[in-house]
Short mmCIF file of C-alpha atoms and ligand atoms in Angstrom, two decimals:
data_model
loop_
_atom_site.label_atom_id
_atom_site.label_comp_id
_atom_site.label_asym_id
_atom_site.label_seq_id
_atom_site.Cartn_x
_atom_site.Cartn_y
_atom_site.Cartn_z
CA UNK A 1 32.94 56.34 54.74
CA UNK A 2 34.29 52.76 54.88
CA UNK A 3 38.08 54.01 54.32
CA UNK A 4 39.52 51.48 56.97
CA UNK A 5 39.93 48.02 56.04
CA UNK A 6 41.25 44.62 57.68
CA UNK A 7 42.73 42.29 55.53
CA UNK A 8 42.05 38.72 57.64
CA UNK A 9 45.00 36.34 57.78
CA UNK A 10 45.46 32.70 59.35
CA UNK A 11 43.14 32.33 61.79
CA UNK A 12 40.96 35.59 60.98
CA UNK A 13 39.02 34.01 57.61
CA UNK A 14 36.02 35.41 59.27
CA UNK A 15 35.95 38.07 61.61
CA UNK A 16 33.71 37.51 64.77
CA UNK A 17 31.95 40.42 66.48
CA UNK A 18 31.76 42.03 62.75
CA UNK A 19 28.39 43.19 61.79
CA UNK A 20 28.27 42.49 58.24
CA UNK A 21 26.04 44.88 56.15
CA UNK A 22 26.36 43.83 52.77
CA UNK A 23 29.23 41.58 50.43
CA UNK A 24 30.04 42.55 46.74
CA UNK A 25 32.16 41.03 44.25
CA UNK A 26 34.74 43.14 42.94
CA UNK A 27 35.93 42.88 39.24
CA UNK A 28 39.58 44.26 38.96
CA UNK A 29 41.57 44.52 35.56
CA UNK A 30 44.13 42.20 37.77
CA UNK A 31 41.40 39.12 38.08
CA UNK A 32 38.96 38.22 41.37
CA UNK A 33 40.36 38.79 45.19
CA UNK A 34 40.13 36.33 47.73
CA UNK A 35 36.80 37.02 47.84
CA UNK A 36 33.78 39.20 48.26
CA UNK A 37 34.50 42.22 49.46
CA UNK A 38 32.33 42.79 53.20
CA UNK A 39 31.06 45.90 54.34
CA UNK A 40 30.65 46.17 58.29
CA UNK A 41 30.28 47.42 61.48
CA UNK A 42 32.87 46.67 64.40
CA UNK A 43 32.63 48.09 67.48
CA UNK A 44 30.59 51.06 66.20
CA UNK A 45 33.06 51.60 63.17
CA UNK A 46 32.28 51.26 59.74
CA UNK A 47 34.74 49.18 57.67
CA UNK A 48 35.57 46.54 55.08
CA UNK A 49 37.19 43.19 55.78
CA UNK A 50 38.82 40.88 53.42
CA UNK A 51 40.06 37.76 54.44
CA UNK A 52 43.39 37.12 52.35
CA UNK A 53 43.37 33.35 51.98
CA UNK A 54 39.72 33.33 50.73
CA UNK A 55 36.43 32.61 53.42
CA UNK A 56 37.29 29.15 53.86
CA UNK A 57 41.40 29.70 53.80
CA UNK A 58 41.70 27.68 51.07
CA UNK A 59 44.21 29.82 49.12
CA UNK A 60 48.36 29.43 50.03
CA UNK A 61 50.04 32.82 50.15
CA UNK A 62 52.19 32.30 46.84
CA UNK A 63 48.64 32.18 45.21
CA UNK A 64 47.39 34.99 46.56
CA UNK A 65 46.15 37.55 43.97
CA UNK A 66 47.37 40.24 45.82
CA UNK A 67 47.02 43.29 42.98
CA UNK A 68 43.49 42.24 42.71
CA UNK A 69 42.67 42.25 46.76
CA UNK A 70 44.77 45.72 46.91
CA UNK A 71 43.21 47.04 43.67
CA UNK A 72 39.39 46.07 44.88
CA UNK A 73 39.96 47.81 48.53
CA UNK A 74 41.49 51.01 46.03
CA UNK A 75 38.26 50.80 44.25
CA UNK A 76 35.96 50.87 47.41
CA UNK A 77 38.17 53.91 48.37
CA UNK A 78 40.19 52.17 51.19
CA UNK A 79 43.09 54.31 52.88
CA UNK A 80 44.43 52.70 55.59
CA UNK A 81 44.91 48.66 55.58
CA UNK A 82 45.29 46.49 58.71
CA UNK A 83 46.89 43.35 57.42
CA UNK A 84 46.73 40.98 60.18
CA UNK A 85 49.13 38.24 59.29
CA UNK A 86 50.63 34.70 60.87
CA UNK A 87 54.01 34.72 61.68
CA UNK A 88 56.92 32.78 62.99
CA UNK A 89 59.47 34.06 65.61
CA UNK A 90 63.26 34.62 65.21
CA UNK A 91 63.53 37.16 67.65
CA UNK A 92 64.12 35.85 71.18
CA UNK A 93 61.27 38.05 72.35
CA UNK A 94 59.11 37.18 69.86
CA UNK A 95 58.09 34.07 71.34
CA UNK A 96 54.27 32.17 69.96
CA UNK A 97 50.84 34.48 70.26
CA UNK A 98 52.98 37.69 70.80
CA UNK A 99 51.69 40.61 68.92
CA UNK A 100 54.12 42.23 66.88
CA UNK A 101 54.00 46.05 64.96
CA UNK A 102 56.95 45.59 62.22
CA UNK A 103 58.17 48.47 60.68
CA UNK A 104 60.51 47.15 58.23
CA UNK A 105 60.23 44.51 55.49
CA UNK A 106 63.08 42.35 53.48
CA UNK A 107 61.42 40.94 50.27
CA UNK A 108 62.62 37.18 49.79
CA UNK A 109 59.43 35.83 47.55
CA UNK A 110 59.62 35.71 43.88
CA UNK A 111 57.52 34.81 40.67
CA UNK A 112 55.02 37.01 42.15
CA UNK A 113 52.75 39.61 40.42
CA UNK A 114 54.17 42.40 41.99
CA UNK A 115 53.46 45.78 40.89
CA UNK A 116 50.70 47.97 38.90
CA UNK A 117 53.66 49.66 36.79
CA UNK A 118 54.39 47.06 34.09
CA UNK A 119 52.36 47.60 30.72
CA UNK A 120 50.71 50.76 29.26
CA UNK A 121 52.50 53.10 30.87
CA UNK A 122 52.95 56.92 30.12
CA UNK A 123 55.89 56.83 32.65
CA UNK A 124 57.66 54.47 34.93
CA UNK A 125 56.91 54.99 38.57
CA UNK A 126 58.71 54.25 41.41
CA UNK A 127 57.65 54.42 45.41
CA UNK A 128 59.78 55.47 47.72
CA UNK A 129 59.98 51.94 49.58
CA UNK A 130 62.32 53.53 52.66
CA UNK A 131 59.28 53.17 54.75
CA UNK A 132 57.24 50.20 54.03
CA UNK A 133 54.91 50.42 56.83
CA UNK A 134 53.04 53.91 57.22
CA UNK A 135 54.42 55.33 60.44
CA UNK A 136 51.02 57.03 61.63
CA UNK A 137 48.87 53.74 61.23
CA UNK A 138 51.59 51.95 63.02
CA UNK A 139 51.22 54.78 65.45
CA UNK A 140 47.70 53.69 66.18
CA UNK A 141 47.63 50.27 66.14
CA UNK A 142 50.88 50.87 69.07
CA UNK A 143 48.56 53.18 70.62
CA UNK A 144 45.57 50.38 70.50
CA UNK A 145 47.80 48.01 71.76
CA UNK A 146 48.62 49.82 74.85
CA UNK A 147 45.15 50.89 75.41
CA UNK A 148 44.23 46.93 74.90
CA UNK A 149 46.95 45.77 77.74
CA UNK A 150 48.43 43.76 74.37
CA UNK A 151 52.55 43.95 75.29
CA UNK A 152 53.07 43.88 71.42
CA UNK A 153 56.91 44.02 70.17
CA UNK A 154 57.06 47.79 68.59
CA UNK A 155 59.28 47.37 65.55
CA UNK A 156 61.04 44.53 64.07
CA UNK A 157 62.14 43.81 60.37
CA UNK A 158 59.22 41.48 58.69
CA UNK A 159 60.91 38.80 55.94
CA UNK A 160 58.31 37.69 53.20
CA UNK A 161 59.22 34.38 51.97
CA UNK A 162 57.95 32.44 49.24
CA UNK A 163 56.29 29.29 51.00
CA UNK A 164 54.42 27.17 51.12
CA UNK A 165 56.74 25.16 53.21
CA UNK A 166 58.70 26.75 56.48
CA UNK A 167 61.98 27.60 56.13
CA UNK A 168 65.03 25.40 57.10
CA UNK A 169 67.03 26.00 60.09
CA UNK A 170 69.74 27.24 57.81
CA UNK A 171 67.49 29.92 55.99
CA UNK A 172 66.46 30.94 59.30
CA UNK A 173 70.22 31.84 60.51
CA UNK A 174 70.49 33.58 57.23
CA UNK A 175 67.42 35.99 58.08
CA UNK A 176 68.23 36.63 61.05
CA UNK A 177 71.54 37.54 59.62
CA UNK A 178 70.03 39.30 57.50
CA UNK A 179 68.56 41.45 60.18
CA UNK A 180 65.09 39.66 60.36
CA UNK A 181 62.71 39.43 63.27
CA UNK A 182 59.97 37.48 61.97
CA UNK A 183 59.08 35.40 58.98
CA UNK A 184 55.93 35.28 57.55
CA UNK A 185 54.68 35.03 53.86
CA UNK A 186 52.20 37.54 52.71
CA UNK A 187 53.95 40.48 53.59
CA UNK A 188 55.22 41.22 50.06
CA UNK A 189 54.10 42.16 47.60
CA UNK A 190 50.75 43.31 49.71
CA UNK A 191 52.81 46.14 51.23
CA UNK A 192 54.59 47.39 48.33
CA UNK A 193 50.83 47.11 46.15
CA UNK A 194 49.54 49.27 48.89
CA UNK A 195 52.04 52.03 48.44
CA UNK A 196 51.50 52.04 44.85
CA UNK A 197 48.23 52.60 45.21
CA UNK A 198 48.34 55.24 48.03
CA UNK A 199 47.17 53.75 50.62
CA UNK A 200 48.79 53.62 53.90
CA UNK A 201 49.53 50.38 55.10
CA UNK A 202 50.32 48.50 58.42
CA UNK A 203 51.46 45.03 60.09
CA UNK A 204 49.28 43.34 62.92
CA UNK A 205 51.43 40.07 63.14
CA UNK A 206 50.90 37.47 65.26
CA UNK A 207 53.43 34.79 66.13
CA UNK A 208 52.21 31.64 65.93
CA UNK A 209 55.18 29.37 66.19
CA UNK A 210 59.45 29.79 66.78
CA UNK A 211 60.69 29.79 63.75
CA UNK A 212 62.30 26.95 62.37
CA UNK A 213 65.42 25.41 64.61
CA UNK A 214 64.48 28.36 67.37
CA UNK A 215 62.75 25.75 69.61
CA UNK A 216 63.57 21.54 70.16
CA UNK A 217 59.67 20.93 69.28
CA UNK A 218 58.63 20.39 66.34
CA UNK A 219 56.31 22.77 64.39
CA UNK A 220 53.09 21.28 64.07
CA UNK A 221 49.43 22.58 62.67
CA UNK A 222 48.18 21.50 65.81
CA UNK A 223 50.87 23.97 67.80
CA UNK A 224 50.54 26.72 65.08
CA UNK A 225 46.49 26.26 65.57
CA UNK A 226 46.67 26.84 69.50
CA UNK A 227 48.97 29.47 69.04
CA UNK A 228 47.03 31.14 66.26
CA UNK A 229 43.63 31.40 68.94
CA UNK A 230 45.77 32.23 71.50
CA UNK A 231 47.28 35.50 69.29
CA UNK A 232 44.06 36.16 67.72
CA UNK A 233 42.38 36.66 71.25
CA UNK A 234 44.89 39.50 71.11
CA UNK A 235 44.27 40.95 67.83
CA UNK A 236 40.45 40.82 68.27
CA UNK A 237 41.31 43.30 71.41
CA UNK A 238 43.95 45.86 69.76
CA UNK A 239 41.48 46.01 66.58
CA UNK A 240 38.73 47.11 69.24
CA UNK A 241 41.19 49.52 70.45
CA UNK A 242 41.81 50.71 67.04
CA UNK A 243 38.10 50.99 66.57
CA UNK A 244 38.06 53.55 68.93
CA UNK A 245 41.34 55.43 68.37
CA UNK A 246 41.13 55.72 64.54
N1 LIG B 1 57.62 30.91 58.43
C1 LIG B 1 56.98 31.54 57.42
N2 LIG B 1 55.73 31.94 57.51
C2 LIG B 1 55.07 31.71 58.66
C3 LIG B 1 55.68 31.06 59.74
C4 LIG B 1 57.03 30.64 59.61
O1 LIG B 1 57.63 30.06 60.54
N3 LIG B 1 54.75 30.98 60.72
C5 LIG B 1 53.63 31.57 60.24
N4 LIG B 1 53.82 32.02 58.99
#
């Protein structure tokens, strides 16, 4: 039973050392995900992978179809997602390629399809959203990460924005006001889909750059790209890890 699957972010749009079985394209009521959905073997484990920005990252987060990617993994009869996601640091510990294990979220996109609950319905629902993360998958991939020798930040609030672009300085200051410890731009509504579906759900960020006006250099794709190979060396270890723990 596949009933594990990694949703691939920047710099995991294909997943190296997976054994890939067999790909099928999913159908949802909510439109095509990101892609096919793959059916593998890593490290001895059966799961699926999706990679969130489509095989050749050619889709930006705000146009993401995120209910069809969470409602396709539903359909294959996924229960715990890894979302492995890119993100900047506000933090002063999260500095670039440090692996971090959020466990709260602040929502800041919008004009995004959002939820399942909207047309049809025979009552409204609502999720209890206390908890965004699920504690015992974040248990594991904290567990994985010590087992890896990965010193990944435990904890931390996550703050979806909207993107494309990076923040300003100024928005930064806000989040951080805010209570933020990283920024990144996928977060939501993937999370929130997840819960509405059942399925537990977890963070593997990976800081790939200070966030805006925490550092005098600039932030360049060429510094996010070293960064990003630098975190995912990281990320390839703790999903080993998780391999084995799960
Ligand atoms: N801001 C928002 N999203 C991001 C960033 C950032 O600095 N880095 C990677 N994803």
């Amino acid at each position: 039973m596949q009933d594990i699957a990694i949703i691939g972010g920047t710099g995991l749009a294909s997943f190296p050392g997976l054994k890939i079985i067999r790909k099928e394209v999913v159908r949802t009521p909510f439109g095509t995900p990101s892609g096919p959905i793959t059916f593998g073997d890593y490290c001895g484990k059966k799961i699926i992978f999706l990679p969130r920005h489509g095989s050749r990252h050619t889709i930006p987060p705000h146009m993401v179809n995120y209910r069809a990617n969470i409602w396709a993994l539903h359909d294959k009869h996924v229960k715990n997602i890894v979302a492995v996601a890119a993100v900047g640091g506000i933090h002063n510990e999260i500095s670039p390629a440090r692996i971090v294990i959020p466990d709260q979220i602040i929502d800041y996109t919008y004009g995004r399809e959002h939820t399942y609950f909207e047309k049809d319905l025979s009552h409204v629902k609502h999720i209890d959203f206390s908890n965004p993360y699920n504690q015992a998958l974040r248990e594991k991939l904290i567990e994985a990460s010590d087992l890896a020798g990965v010193d990944a930040f435990k904890g931390g609030v996550y703050a979806a924005t909207q993107g494309p672009r990076l923040e300003s300085a100024a928005e930064i200051n806000k989040l951080e006001r805010d209570g933020c410890d990283v920024v990144g731009m996928t977060g939501m509504p993937e999370a929130a889909l997840s819960r509405e579906l059942d399925m537990a759900y977890a963070h593997c960020a990976m800081c790939v750059n200070w966030a805006a006006g925490r550092s005098e250099e600039e932030i360049t794709l060429e510094s996010i790209r070293e960064c990003t190979e630098l975190g995912m060396e990281k990320v390839r270890k703790l999903l080993a890890k998780l391999m084995e723990v799960i």
